[in-house]
Amino acid sequence: VLQPTSNIRRTACAVITIMALTLGSATAKAQTITAVMQASLRSLDPVISTADIVRDYGYMVYDTLLALDANHKVQPQMAEKWTVSPDGKTYTFTLRDGLKWHDGTPVIADDCVASIQRWASQDKLGQVMNSLMASMKVVDAKSFSMTFKEPTDIALRALSRPSNLAPFMMPKRVAQTPPGEPITETIGSGPFRFVASEYRPGVQAVFEKFKDYVPRREPASGLAGGKVVKVDRVKWVTMPDPMTAMNAIMSNEVDFIEDVPADLMPMLEHSPDVTLIEYKEQGEQNLARLNFTQPPFSNKLIRQAALLAIDQKDVLQAQGGNPKYYRTCPSVFGCGSLLATDVDDDTPGKGNSAKAAELLKQARYDGTPVVLLDPTDVPALAAMPPVIAQALRKAGFKVQLQAMDWQTVTVRRASREPASKGGWGIFSTFTPLSSVADPVGSQSVAANGPAAWFGWPDVPAIETLRLKLARTSDLAEQKKIATQIQHLVIDDVVVIPLGERSVVTAKRKNVSNQVAASVPVFWNMTKTGE
Amino acid sequence: MPIFLLRRLLAAIPVLAMVAVIVFALLRLSPGDPAIILAGDGATPEQLNAIRASMGLDKPVMVQFIVWIGHLLRGDLGTSLISGLPVAGMIADRFGPTLALCIGTIVIAVALAIPVGILAAWQQGKLLDRLVMAASVVGFSVPGFIIGYVLILLFARWLGWLPVQGYQPISAGLWPFIERLILPTLTLSTAYIALIARIVRTSVIEVMGEDFIRTARAKGMTEAAVLIRQALGNAAVPIVTIIGVSIAMLIGGVVVTESVFNVPGLGRLVLEAVLARDYPIIQALILLFSMLYVLINLVIDVLYSLLDPRIRY
């Protein structure tokens, strides 16, 4: 009597075991790319945070209506197409078929309008777009229109801009969160789904292939084209010690290091298992800002002396740079960008201390000390101030190099007080090249006084030109205006460009096909042998 | 003893209250702005103000303090200003790795340091003693991160026996848990082996000169029994003290080792929180560390009376 039951049990056990083994092996076979990113993901609102890592997260989880291809050309992304009214004032965007949010609901035009509204209230280019816009209306479930007060293509430039506040589309209920308040949902319509249950800020962030994502049919190009996900999961791990990351990739514990520090590159250059790839598009621009509101840099001649005194090569070298991966560049829009101008100008960045000393004499520099903020806790930032200090001293400046952590710099640089009361004279930092490429959206060339970035340059002529550029659709005309802006920015020393460096990514040799874009993206990437 | 325990636990309350006030005040006095960390380098003053308001940092400091204490008394440690996640959950998530690392380190340190210290004391002035003392100077002087890198190079890169980095909870399996703890634990324990071995040696040497040791030897006890039963037992109080101090030091000293071996523990959490000025996390962690210090000191005091019957509370 017991025999059949026992057989059933045995069969059931066997089935369960086979199922468990099958499931187990399926899990084990899930292709995962483990990546060490340049920073830890701690915030999940790409419309609030301008941090690179949050932008990178945004491109995983969210999608954009338009995108720039590898040739800086605007292409439709979530949009199937757009049409322009004969008067050039109204742009109507139509969404592609099959777009879904990660919770399975369809993407509709209402979501896009709400997303654009929230994003435009935060982003500089978005704010300019808003100022030129008459109305934005939902036409039907799949299309919406933007009407401007005058003919302009700013909508195309703004909605495709790969800046640190990229215009990501979100469900309407999420996009309605007030702009100053972080969103609490991680539902996007991008090629990857964020696995919230495995998110541990400061430790790891996990993404899964979004199976319902419908990629475009065109091949991937820049941030445009088909975002075809070819692995099951991508896991970003935080490694505070770069040396550990080097050892981990050589021991096959991780597959990818986004940004290899220059001084550690020799460890990987001869590794048989690891490839180093340079991404100029993801590079950073070093820059210094002067405080226009306080002496001595309230004097234009003294600002020009500082510009002439600093040698970009020295700064780049001090960052531990390998000359293979850095270059000097006088353009404030980044060399290689669409509007880069005056790339052969030899005014900034040559370290002409004799000429700088002459200018100081002309300006009757009275020896007012220059307070230079030195963030010692971020190696790539800490390398710059001592070089700048030395160059300024050589030209005749009196310099106070003040060491502090980066957090303190961020507070000190907001002070408009004199140096004696906690103010400052110069600070240096770096910013993604994609953020400075557009003169309208770039904060480092904005010169609208108190509303400008730290240093608060007030040069109305630059602002007039930026607005003129925003209104212009013709590329040749845009380039002409960008050249004029470049001249004014350098003449008034709104910003001191201190050279550019590429991002050098390390990959295990079985990981390939990363799309070259201004953001590290994981679609199209393949991994073999797992 | 129960009254002593109760008295000591009650005495911890004003200590923790003072710690809470001091930590809160120091954090608010130190420069830094979590809104900038959240918003990034390019945020405008208006955007930063909006974020500060959403974080509650626009309110007067006194109001912020009262709100925090009120939540704390209700057992709510608040939410991270940067990630928006509950602080209690973040600490619980990071507690396991640090606990495993600390327990492993102390077990290895005690297991190795006590016999080595006794041997050195027994062989006082001889070659073995000199070797132990020299090794302890090296162990104490070489920075932990260098020991860590050397161990990684040797056991992970060259021999390939152990992973370079990472942490797996014990629920992922005993061996994955242990194999990732071996190198960080060895790294951390080096200094403590050196420290405890020196104290054991000194304490045992001191006791070995006492009359009762001579009496024990005269009674015919073996040298091993004299050393372990008589000398070590009587030298236990300073040894327990240094072990207790070592545990307390470990809590603050795991930051570098956790970074070198990519162990997601409390040391890294506190460092990240300080750099991001994530006030609720820093406040909660300092309070937690203070509580642990108080408890460790209490345990040491209790052990005193168990090890030495002359000590009574």
mmCIF file of C-alpha atoms in Angstrom, chain B residues 1-16 290-305 311-313:
data_model
loop_
_atom_site.group_PDB
_atom_site.id
_atom_site.type_symbol
_atom_site.label_atom_id
_atom_site.label_comp_id
_atom_site.label_asym_id
_atom_site.label_seq_id
_atom_site.Cartn_x
_atom_site.Cartn_y
_atom_site.Cartn_z
ATOM 1 C CA MET B 1 26.523 42.599 41.286
ATOM 2 C CA PRO B 2 23.006 43.201 39.854
ATOM 3 C CA ILE B 3 22.891 46.570 41.612
ATOM 4 C CA PHE B 4 26.329 47.388 40.217
ATOM 5 C CA LEU B 5 25.177 46.478 36.715
ATOM 6 C CA LEU B 6 22.018 48.534 37.045
ATOM 7 C CA ARG B 7 23.969 51.508 38.421
ATOM 8 C CA ARG B 8 26.472 51.328 35.583
ATOM 9 C CA LEU B 9 23.748 51.059 32.954
ATOM 10 C CA LEU B 10 21.913 54.041 34.441
ATOM 11 C CA ALA B 11 25.174 55.993 34.496
ATOM 12 C CA ALA B 12 25.455 55.390 30.750
ATOM 13 C CA ILE B 13 22.321 57.472 30.118
ATOM 14 C CA PRO B 14 23.859 60.902 30.904
ATOM 15 C CA VAL B 15 27.015 59.850 29.037
ATOM 16 C CA LEU B 16 25.004 59.083 25.911
ATOM 17 C CA SER B 290 29.493 55.224 22.389
ATOM 18 C CA MET B 291 27.011 52.601 23.590
ATOM 19 C CA LEU B 292 29.396 49.857 22.533
ATOM 20 C CA TYR B 293 32.280 51.522 24.409
ATOM 21 C CA VAL B 294 30.142 51.756 27.548
ATOM 22 C CA LEU B 295 29.132 48.089 27.241
ATOM 23 C CA ILE B 296 32.692 46.926 26.590
ATOM 24 C CA ASN B 297 33.925 48.784 29.668
ATOM 25 C CA LEU B 298 31.122 47.252 31.701
ATOM 26 C CA VAL B 299 31.987 43.749 30.503
ATOM 27 C CA ILE B 300 35.654 44.338 31.375
ATOM 28 C CA ASP B 301 34.718 45.477 34.887
ATOM 29 C CA VAL B 302 32.544 42.397 35.364
ATOM 30 C CA LEU B 303 35.355 40.169 34.119
ATOM 31 C CA TYR B 304 37.732 41.751 36.642
ATOM 32 C CA SER B 305 35.633 40.482 39.513
ATOM 33 C CA ILE B 311 37.807 42.778 43.251
ATOM 34 C CA ARG B 312 34.251 43.378 44.463
ATOM 35 C CA TYR B 313 31.708 45.999 43.451
#
